[in-house]
Amino acid sequence: MDVSREYKGIFWIPGEEENTKNGILKFLNGIAYIDLFGSFDENPLTVPKNRRNKVDQIFAKLDNQNYCIFSNCKLHISNPFFLSSIINFKYVIYSSQKELVTRQISIKKVRIKLDYLAQWVGFDAYEVFKGKETIEGIRRKEKEEIPVLYSNPDYRLKANYSTTIPIINPDKDYLLKQDFFLQIEILNDITIKKLFEFIFNVQDLLTLLIGDRVMLNNNFQLIDSLDKNYFCYHHDLRFTEGGKEKWNIDSMLFSLKELSAISATQTLFETWFSILDNYDYPLQLLMICLSSKSINPENKFINLMYALDVIQQKDPTAKLKETETISKKEADLLEKLEKEFRVDKNTISAVKARFLKKKNPKLKDKFCELLTPFSNMIQNIFGGDFNQFIELIVNTRNFLAHESDSIPKLEYYQYNSYSLKLEAVVIMIFLTKLGVEIVDLEQKIKHHFRYKDIVVKG
């Protein structure tokens, strides 16, 4: 579907085929919606309680002869005078085949395309062949089966590709094209929502492994049990392009081949999904920082500090034990307040809480405990002293959160470099959880284009 144009169409709700309305499917800056001429409800203004605000599905036939199923639809009266409606939706499945809206289709395969997939897989579908002394030409390699990346009871994930060799015309230049995609075989009955959660999780893993924004093409190819093709446009803000920049893919963090040398890809994906279960929030904060082109350095800094804070709370290997007891002297004082001075129980509890708080580890101590395994790497990559680094970021976090006056803290011009340092640190933590050795990780961070301006020279 071409999202640069509009589509006129006829729209209806399943089971109400006689109640059709004209409308236009529009795409505006990554936002897709239907501008409907009228309402599916009778007298929606005079009897508002009978007006439907949500509909599971809306069907349509567009002027490009495609049939559509729009799902998770929300309806709003946009102009009471002309009685026009705006319909928002989560995704649309479309096809030139009418059977899309006349029978229940069972999707068995999904093909998705992501930025840099071919480079990450590291496979070239073409090869140069030589004569006795000279290069004769270029040809397709024999079809190579790329191993299954991951499987579970619901899915089987594979990387695949297709190639084209155009008819040679001596008067024109021609291109050899290879098109890489991930294919998901659906092995069980699952919802579309669950399917896209899986797709987004795979996208996030590639974002982490490449170390930069990985865009997912929001037009998906669907294949049913009869090998018939359908397509799906998923309407989600995480797909918004926003001026994608090209960069040198050679500086990715870890390719598929490098990861395969560390462990089986099945183990890698299993570990990733287990990490997602426990560290979902800090990972989402990291994905925003890696993917967003518009986040300002101060917001990025505080997002990453929140990510580190949640990690240290959840990470059993980096958790300092909270103090749960008070000293005898403090206990005697509390008893005296209660029995001699008749202080109320709420005040006694508040004083006891203050005693315990003073004994408990400070945020600086917690961050130091979490990051000590990476202390040498942090110093080697960014220079400076590890303890000063911890003090600086914690003081700055406290200033932003509580307007604390502790010094030293970052000056505004330093937020960009330190947000990048924190980003690299959070990447270090999660890649080591995936089994990457610190010694390998240090060299990868040093040579990644994203961090070239903050790596200590020499």
Coordinates of C-alpha atoms in Angstrom, one line a residue:
M1 CA 0.0 0.0 0.0
D2 CA 1.4 3.4 -1.0
V3 CA 1.1 5.6 2.1
S4 CA 1.9 8.7 0.1
R5 CA -1.6 8.8 -1.4
E6 CA -5.3 8.7 -0.4
Y7 CA -7.8 6.0 -1.3
K8 CA -11.5 6.5 -1.8
G9 CA -13.7 3.6 -0.8
I10 CA -16.9 2.0 0.4
F11 CA -16.9 1.0 4.1
W12 CA -19.2 -1.3 6.1
I13 CA -19.3 -3.2 9.4
P14 CA -19.4 -7.1 9.1
G15 CA -23.0 -8.3 9.3
E16 CA -24.3 -4.9 8.2
E17 CA -23.6 -5.1 4.5
E18 CA -26.6 -3.0 3.5
N19 CA -25.3 -0.1 5.7
T20 CA -22.4 1.1 3.5
K21 CA -20.8 4.5 3.7
N22 CA -18.4 6.3 1.4
G23 CA -15.1 7.6 2.8
I24 CA -11.4 8.2 2.3
L25 CA -8.4 6.3 3.7
K26 CA -5.8 8.9 4.5
F27 CA -2.1 8.8 5.6
L28 CA -0.8 12.0 7.2
N29 CA 2.8 12.1 8.6
G30 CA 2.6 8.4 9.6
I31 CA -0.9 8.7 11.0
A32 CA -3.5 6.5 9.2
Y33 CA -7.2 7.1 9.5
I34 CA -10.5 6.9 7.7
D35 CA -12.5 10.1 6.9
L36 CA -16.0 8.7 6.7
F37 CA -18.9 10.6 5.1
G38 CA -21.7 9.9 7.6
S39 CA -22.1 7.5 10.5
F40 CA -22.8 3.8 10.7
D41 CA -25.3 4.5 13.5
E42 CA -28.8 5.8 13.0
N43 CA -29.4 9.3 14.6
P44 CA -26.0 9.3 16.3
L45 CA -26.4 12.9 17.5
T46 CA -30.0 12.7 18.8
V47 CA -29.4 9.3 20.6
P48 CA -25.7 9.5 21.6
K49 CA -26.0 6.6 24.1
N50 CA -26.6 4.3 21.1
R51 CA -23.6 5.6 19.2
R52 CA -20.8 3.1 18.9
N53 CA -17.3 4.4 19.8
K54 CA -15.5 1.2 19.2
V55 CA -15.8 -1.5 16.6
D56 CA -13.7 -4.7 16.3
Q57 CA -13.6 -4.7 12.5
I58 CA -14.6 -2.5 9.5
F59 CA -14.5 -3.9 6.0
A60 CA -13.9 -1.8 2.8
K61 CA -13.4 -1.9 -0.9
L62 CA -11.0 0.8 -2.1
D63 CA -10.6 2.5 -5.5
N64 CA -7.4 0.5 -6.1
Q65 CA -9.6 -2.6 -6.1
N66 CA -8.2 -3.8 -2.8
Y67 CA -10.4 -5.3 -0.1
C68 CA -9.6 -4.3 3.5
I69 CA -10.2 -5.4 7.0
F70 CA -9.5 -2.6 9.5
S71 CA -9.1 -3.8 13.1
N72 CA -9.4 -2.3 16.6
C73 CA -11.3 0.7 15.3
K74 CA -12.3 3.8 17.3
L75 CA -15.0 6.1 15.9
H76 CA -15.5 9.8 16.5
I77 CA -18.0 12.3 15.1
S78 CA -15.7 14.9 13.5
N79 CA -18.3 17.3 12.1
P80 CA -21.8 17.3 13.6
F81 CA -23.1 19.7 11.0
F82 CA -22.1 17.5 8.0
L83 CA -22.2 14.3 10.1
S84 CA -18.8 13.1 9.1
S85 CA -16.7 10.7 11.2
I86 CA -13.1 9.9 11.8
I87 CA -12.1 6.3 12.3
N88 CA -8.8 5.4 13.8
F89 CA -7.5 1.8 13.6
K90 CA -4.6 -0.3 14.8
Y91 CA -3.9 -2.2 11.6
V92 CA -5.4 -3.1 8.2
I93 CA -5.1 -6.4 6.2
Y94 CA -5.6 -5.9 2.5
S95 CA -5.7 -7.9 -0.7
S96 CA -7.1 -7.8 -4.2
Q97 CA -8.9 -11.0 -3.4
K98 CA -12.5 -10.6 -2.4
E99 CA -12.4 -13.7 -0.3
L100 CA -10.5 -11.7 2.3
V101 CA -13.9 -10.3 3.5
T102 CA -16.0 -13.4 2.7
R103 CA -14.2 -16.1 4.6
Q104 CA -12.1 -16.6 7.7
I105 CA -8.4 -16.6 6.7
S106 CA -5.8 -18.6 8.6
I107 CA -2.4 -16.9 8.5
K108 CA 0.5 -19.4 8.6
K109 CA 3.5 -17.3 7.6
V110 CA 4.5 -13.6 7.9
R111 CA 7.4 -12.0 6.1
I112 CA 9.0 -8.8 7.6
K113 CA 11.7 -6.5 6.4
L114 CA 14.1 -4.6 8.6
D115 CA 16.9 -2.2 8.0
Y116 CA 20.4 -3.7 7.7
L117 CA 19.1 -7.3 7.8
A118 CA 21.2 -8.5 4.9
Q119 CA 24.4 -7.0 6.4
W120 CA 23.6 -8.4 9.8
V121 CA 23.0 -11.9 8.4
G122 CA 26.2 -11.4 6.4
F123 CA 25.3 -13.5 3.4
D124 CA 25.8 -12.4 -0.2
A125 CA 23.6 -14.2 -2.7
Y126 CA 25.9 -13.4 -5.7
E127 CA 29.4 -14.6 -6.5
V128 CA 32.1 -13.6 -9.0
F129 CA 33.2 -16.5 -11.3
K130 CA 36.5 -16.5 -13.1
G131 CA 37.9 -18.0 -16.2
K132 CA 41.5 -19.1 -16.4
E133 CA 42.9 -15.6 -16.0
T134 CA 40.1 -13.1 -15.9
I135 CA 36.8 -12.5 -14.2
E136 CA 34.0 -13.8 -16.4
G137 CA 31.0 -12.4 -14.6
I138 CA 28.6 -12.5 -11.7
R139 CA 26.1 -15.2 -11.0
R140 CA 23.7 -16.3 -8.3
K141 CA 25.0 -18.7 -5.7
E142 CA 23.2 -21.9 -5.3
K143 CA 20.3 -21.4 -3.0
E144 CA 21.6 -21.7 0.6
E145 CA 19.5 -22.6 3.5
I146 CA 20.0 -20.2 6.4
P147 CA 19.6 -22.1 9.7
V148 CA 16.4 -21.5 11.8
L149 CA 17.2 -18.6 14.2
Y150 CA 14.6 -19.5 16.8
S151 CA 11.6 -21.7 17.4
N152 CA 9.1 -22.2 20.2
P153 CA 5.6 -23.8 20.3
D154 CA 4.1 -20.7 18.6
Y155 CA 6.7 -19.6 16.0
R156 CA 9.6 -20.6 13.8
L157 CA 11.8 -17.7 12.8
K158 CA 14.1 -17.9 9.8
A159 CA 16.1 -15.4 7.7
N160 CA 15.5 -15.8 3.9
Y161 CA 16.2 -13.9 0.7
S162 CA 15.3 -13.5 -2.9
T163 CA 17.4 -12.3 -5.9
T164 CA 16.8 -10.7 -9.3
I165 CA 19.1 -10.6 -12.3
P166 CA 17.6 -8.2 -15.0
I167 CA 17.7 -8.8 -18.7
I168 CA 21.0 -7.4 -19.9
N169 CA 20.7 -4.4 -22.2
P170 CA 24.1 -3.1 -23.5
D171 CA 22.6 0.4 -23.7
K172 CA 21.6 0.5 -20.0
D173 CA 23.0 0.1 -16.5
Y174 CA 21.5 -2.7 -14.5
L175 CA 21.4 -3.7 -10.9
L176 CA 21.7 -7.0 -9.2
K177 CA 19.2 -7.0 -6.2
Q178 CA 19.0 -9.3 -3.2
D179 CA 16.1 -8.8 -0.9
F180 CA 16.4 -10.1 2.7
F181 CA 13.5 -10.7 5.0
L182 CA 12.6 -12.6 8.2
Q183 CA 10.0 -15.3 7.8
I184 CA 7.8 -16.2 10.8
E185 CA 6.0 -19.5 10.5
I186 CA 3.0 -19.6 12.8
L187 CA 2.7 -23.0 14.5
N188 CA -0.3 -22.3 16.8
D189 CA -3.4 -20.3 17.1
I190 CA -2.4 -16.8 18.2
T191 CA -3.8 -13.4 18.0
I192 CA -2.5 -10.6 15.7
K193 CA -1.7 -8.6 18.9
K194 CA 0.5 -11.4 20.2
L195 CA 2.2 -11.8 16.7
F196 CA 3.1 -8.2 16.6
E197 CA 4.5 -8.3 20.1
F198 CA 6.8 -11.0 18.9
I199 CA 7.8 -9.0 15.8
F200 CA 8.6 -5.9 17.9
N201 CA 10.7 -8.0 20.3
V202 CA 12.7 -9.3 17.4
Q203 CA 13.1 -5.7 16.1
D204 CA 14.3 -4.6 19.5
L205 CA 16.9 -7.4 19.7
L206 CA 18.3 -6.3 16.3
T207 CA 18.4 -2.7 17.5
L208 CA 20.5 -3.8 20.5
L209 CA 22.8 -6.0 18.4
I210 CA 23.4 -3.4 15.7
G211 CA 23.6 -0.5 18.2
D212 CA 21.4 1.9 16.3
R213 CA 17.8 2.5 15.1
V214 CA 16.5 -0.4 13.1
M215 CA 13.4 0.5 11.2
L216 CA 10.7 -2.1 10.4
N217 CA 8.8 -1.8 7.2
N218 CA 5.2 -1.5 8.2
N219 CA 3.8 -3.4 5.2
F220 CA 3.9 -7.1 6.1
Q221 CA 3.3 -10.0 3.7
L222 CA 0.9 -12.6 5.1
I223 CA 0.6 -16.1 3.7
D224 CA -2.4 -18.3 4.6
S225 CA -2.8 -22.1 4.8
L226 CA -3.6 -22.2 1.1
D227 CA -0.4 -20.3 0.1
K228 CA -2.4 -17.2 -0.8
N229 CA -0.8 -13.8 -0.2
Y230 CA -2.3 -10.9 1.8
F231 CA -0.7 -7.8 3.2
C232 CA -0.9 -5.9 6.5
Y233 CA -0.2 -2.3 7.3
H234 CA 0.3 -1.9 11.0
H235 CA -0.4 1.6 12.3
D236 CA 2.1 2.2 15.0
L237 CA 4.2 5.3 15.9
R238 CA 7.3 3.2 16.4
F239 CA 7.4 2.9 12.6
T240 CA 7.6 6.6 11.9
E241 CA 10.6 7.3 9.7
G242 CA 11.5 10.9 10.8
G243 CA 14.4 11.3 8.4
K244 CA 16.4 8.1 8.6
E245 CA 20.1 8.6 8.3
K246 CA 22.4 6.2 6.6
W247 CA 25.6 5.0 8.2
N248 CA 28.4 2.6 7.9
I249 CA 27.0 -0.8 8.7
D250 CA 30.5 -2.2 9.2
S251 CA 30.4 -0.6 12.7
M252 CA 27.5 -2.7 13.9
L253 CA 28.1 -4.2 17.4
F254 CA 27.5 -7.9 16.6
S255 CA 26.6 -9.7 13.4
L256 CA 24.8 -13.0 13.3
K257 CA 28.0 -14.8 12.5
E258 CA 29.8 -13.3 15.5
L259 CA 26.9 -14.1 17.8
S260 CA 26.8 -17.7 16.5
A261 CA 30.4 -18.1 17.5
I262 CA 29.3 -17.1 21.1
S263 CA 26.3 -19.4 21.4
A264 CA 23.5 -21.0 19.3
T265 CA 21.0 -18.5 18.1
Q266 CA 18.3 -20.5 19.7
T267 CA 19.9 -19.9 23.1
L268 CA 20.5 -16.2 22.2
F269 CA 16.8 -15.7 21.5
E270 CA 15.7 -17.7 24.5
T271 CA 17.9 -15.6 26.7
W272 CA 16.6 -12.4 25.1
F273 CA 12.9 -13.3 25.8
S274 CA 13.8 -14.2 29.4
I275 CA 15.5 -10.8 29.8
L276 CA 12.4 -9.1 28.3
D277 CA 10.2 -10.7 31.0
N278 CA 12.3 -9.2 33.8
Y279 CA 13.7 -6.0 32.3
D280 CA 11.0 -4.8 30.0
Y281 CA 10.8 -1.2 31.2
P282 CA 14.6 -0.4 31.1
L283 CA 14.9 -2.0 27.7
Q284 CA 12.0 0.1 26.3
L285 CA 13.8 3.2 27.6
L286 CA 17.0 2.1 25.9
M287 CA 15.1 1.4 22.6
I288 CA 13.6 5.0 22.7
C289 CA 17.1 6.4 23.1
L290 CA 18.6 4.3 20.3
S291 CA 15.7 4.9 17.9
S292 CA 14.5 8.4 18.5
K293 CA 15.9 11.2 16.5
S294 CA 14.1 13.9 18.4
I295 CA 14.7 13.1 22.1
N296 CA 16.8 15.9 23.7
P297 CA 20.0 15.1 25.6
E298 CA 18.5 16.0 29.1
N299 CA 15.5 13.7 28.6
K300 CA 17.7 11.0 27.2
F301 CA 20.0 11.3 30.2
I302 CA 17.2 11.0 32.8
N303 CA 15.6 8.0 30.8
L304 CA 18.9 6.1 31.0
M305 CA 19.3 6.9 34.7
Y306 CA 15.8 5.5 35.3
A307 CA 16.8 2.4 33.3
L308 CA 19.9 1.9 35.4
D309 CA 17.9 2.5 38.6
V310 CA 15.3 -0.2 37.6
I311 CA 18.1 -2.6 36.6
Q312 CA 19.9 -2.3 40.0
Q313 CA 16.5 -3.0 41.7
K314 CA 15.9 -6.1 39.7
D315 CA 19.4 -7.5 39.3
P316 CA 20.2 -9.9 42.1
T317 CA 23.9 -9.8 41.4
A318 CA 24.0 -6.1 41.9
K319 CA 21.6 -5.6 44.8
L320 CA 22.9 -4.2 48.0
K321 CA 21.0 -5.5 51.0
E322 CA 18.7 -3.0 52.7
T323 CA 19.1 -2.6 56.5
E324 CA 16.1 -3.9 58.4
T325 CA 17.4 -3.5 62.0
I326 CA 18.3 -0.6 64.2
S327 CA 21.0 -0.3 66.9
K328 CA 20.3 -0.9 70.6
K329 CA 20.9 2.8 71.3
E330 CA 18.3 3.7 68.7
A331 CA 15.9 1.2 70.0
D332 CA 16.3 2.5 73.6
L333 CA 15.6 6.1 72.3
L334 CA 12.4 5.0 70.6
E335 CA 11.3 3.2 73.7
K336 CA 11.9 6.3 75.8
L337 CA 9.9 8.5 73.3
E338 CA 7.0 6.1 73.6
K339 CA 6.9 5.4 77.3
E340 CA 8.3 8.5 79.0
F341 CA 7.2 11.2 76.5
R342 CA 4.0 9.5 75.3
V343 CA 4.8 10.2 71.6
D344 CA 2.2 8.8 69.2
K345 CA 2.9 5.7 67.2
N346 CA 2.9 7.4 63.8
T347 CA 5.8 9.7 65.0
I348 CA 7.6 6.7 66.5
S349 CA 7.3 4.9 63.1
A350 CA 8.5 7.9 61.2
V351 CA 11.6 8.3 63.4
K352 CA 12.4 4.6 63.1
A353 CA 12.1 4.9 59.3
R354 CA 14.6 7.8 59.4
F355 CA 17.1 5.6 61.3
L356 CA 16.8 2.8 58.8
K357 CA 17.0 5.2 55.8
K358 CA 20.4 6.5 57.1
K359 CA 21.7 3.0 57.2
N360 CA 20.5 1.9 53.8
P361 CA 22.8 2.1 50.8
K362 CA 22.6 5.4 48.8
L363 CA 21.8 5.5 45.1
K364 CA 25.5 6.2 44.5
D365 CA 26.4 2.9 46.3
K366 CA 23.8 1.0 44.3
F367 CA 25.1 2.3 41.0
C368 CA 28.7 1.6 42.0
E369 CA 27.7 -2.0 42.9
L370 CA 25.9 -2.4 39.5
L371 CA 28.6 -1.0 37.3
T372 CA 31.8 -2.2 39.1
P373 CA 32.1 -5.2 36.7
F374 CA 32.3 -2.6 33.9
S375 CA 34.5 -0.1 35.7
N376 CA 37.7 -0.9 33.7
M377 CA 35.8 -0.9 30.4
I378 CA 34.2 2.5 31.3
Q379 CA 37.5 4.0 32.1
N380 CA 39.2 2.5 29.0
I381 CA 36.5 3.6 26.6
F382 CA 35.6 7.1 28.0
G383 CA 38.7 8.0 30.1
G384 CA 38.5 9.5 33.6
D385 CA 38.0 7.9 37.0
F386 CA 35.1 5.4 37.6
N387 CA 34.1 6.7 41.0
Q388 CA 34.0 10.3 39.7
F389 CA 31.8 9.1 36.8
I390 CA 29.4 7.5 39.3
E391 CA 29.3 10.6 41.5
L392 CA 28.8 13.0 38.6
I393 CA 25.8 11.1 37.0
V394 CA 24.1 10.4 40.4
N395 CA 24.4 14.1 41.5
T396 CA 23.0 15.2 38.1
R397 CA 20.1 12.7 38.4
N398 CA 19.3 14.0 41.9
F399 CA 19.4 17.6 40.7
L400 CA 17.0 16.8 37.8
A401 CA 14.7 14.8 40.0
H402 CA 14.8 16.7 43.3
E403 CA 16.8 19.9 42.5
S404 CA 19.5 18.7 44.8
D405 CA 22.5 21.1 45.1
S406 CA 25.1 18.3 45.4
I407 CA 28.2 18.9 43.3
P408 CA 29.9 18.1 41.0
K409 CA 27.1 17.8 38.5
L410 CA 26.9 18.1 34.7
E411 CA 26.8 21.4 32.9
Y412 CA 24.1 21.6 30.2
Y413 CA 26.6 21.3 27.4
Q414 CA 27.8 17.9 28.8
Y415 CA 24.4 16.2 28.7
N416 CA 24.8 15.0 25.1
S417 CA 28.2 13.2 25.7
Y418 CA 27.1 11.7 29.0
S419 CA 23.8 10.5 27.7
L420 CA 25.8 8.7 25.0
K421 CA 28.1 7.2 27.7
L422 CA 25.1 6.0 29.7
E423 CA 23.5 4.6 26.6
A424 CA 26.7 2.6 25.9
V425 CA 26.8 1.4 29.6
V426 CA 23.2 0.1 29.4
I427 CA 24.0 -1.7 26.1
M428 CA 27.0 -3.2 27.9
I429 CA 24.8 -4.6 30.7
F430 CA 22.3 -6.2 28.4
L431 CA 24.8 -7.6 25.9
T432 CA 26.7 -9.3 28.8
K433 CA 23.4 -10.8 29.9
L434 CA 23.2 -12.2 26.4
G435 CA 26.5 -13.9 26.9
V436 CA 28.9 -11.4 25.2
E437 CA 32.3 -11.2 26.9
I438 CA 33.4 -7.8 28.2
V439 CA 36.7 -8.0 26.3
D440 CA 34.9 -8.3 23.0
L441 CA 32.4 -5.7 24.0
E442 CA 35.0 -3.1 24.8
Q443 CA 36.4 -3.2 21.3
K444 CA 33.0 -3.1 19.6
I445 CA 31.9 0.0 21.6
K446 CA 35.2 1.7 20.8
H447 CA 34.8 1.2 17.0
H448 CA 31.1 1.9 16.7
F449 CA 30.3 5.1 14.8
R450 CA 27.7 6.2 17.4
Y451 CA 30.3 6.7 20.1
K452 CA 33.3 7.9 18.0
D453 CA 33.1 11.4 19.6
I454 CA 33.1 10.3 23.2
V455 CA 35.8 7.5 23.0
V456 CA 39.1 8.5 24.6
K457 CA 41.7 8.9 21.9
G458 CA 44.8 6.9 21.9

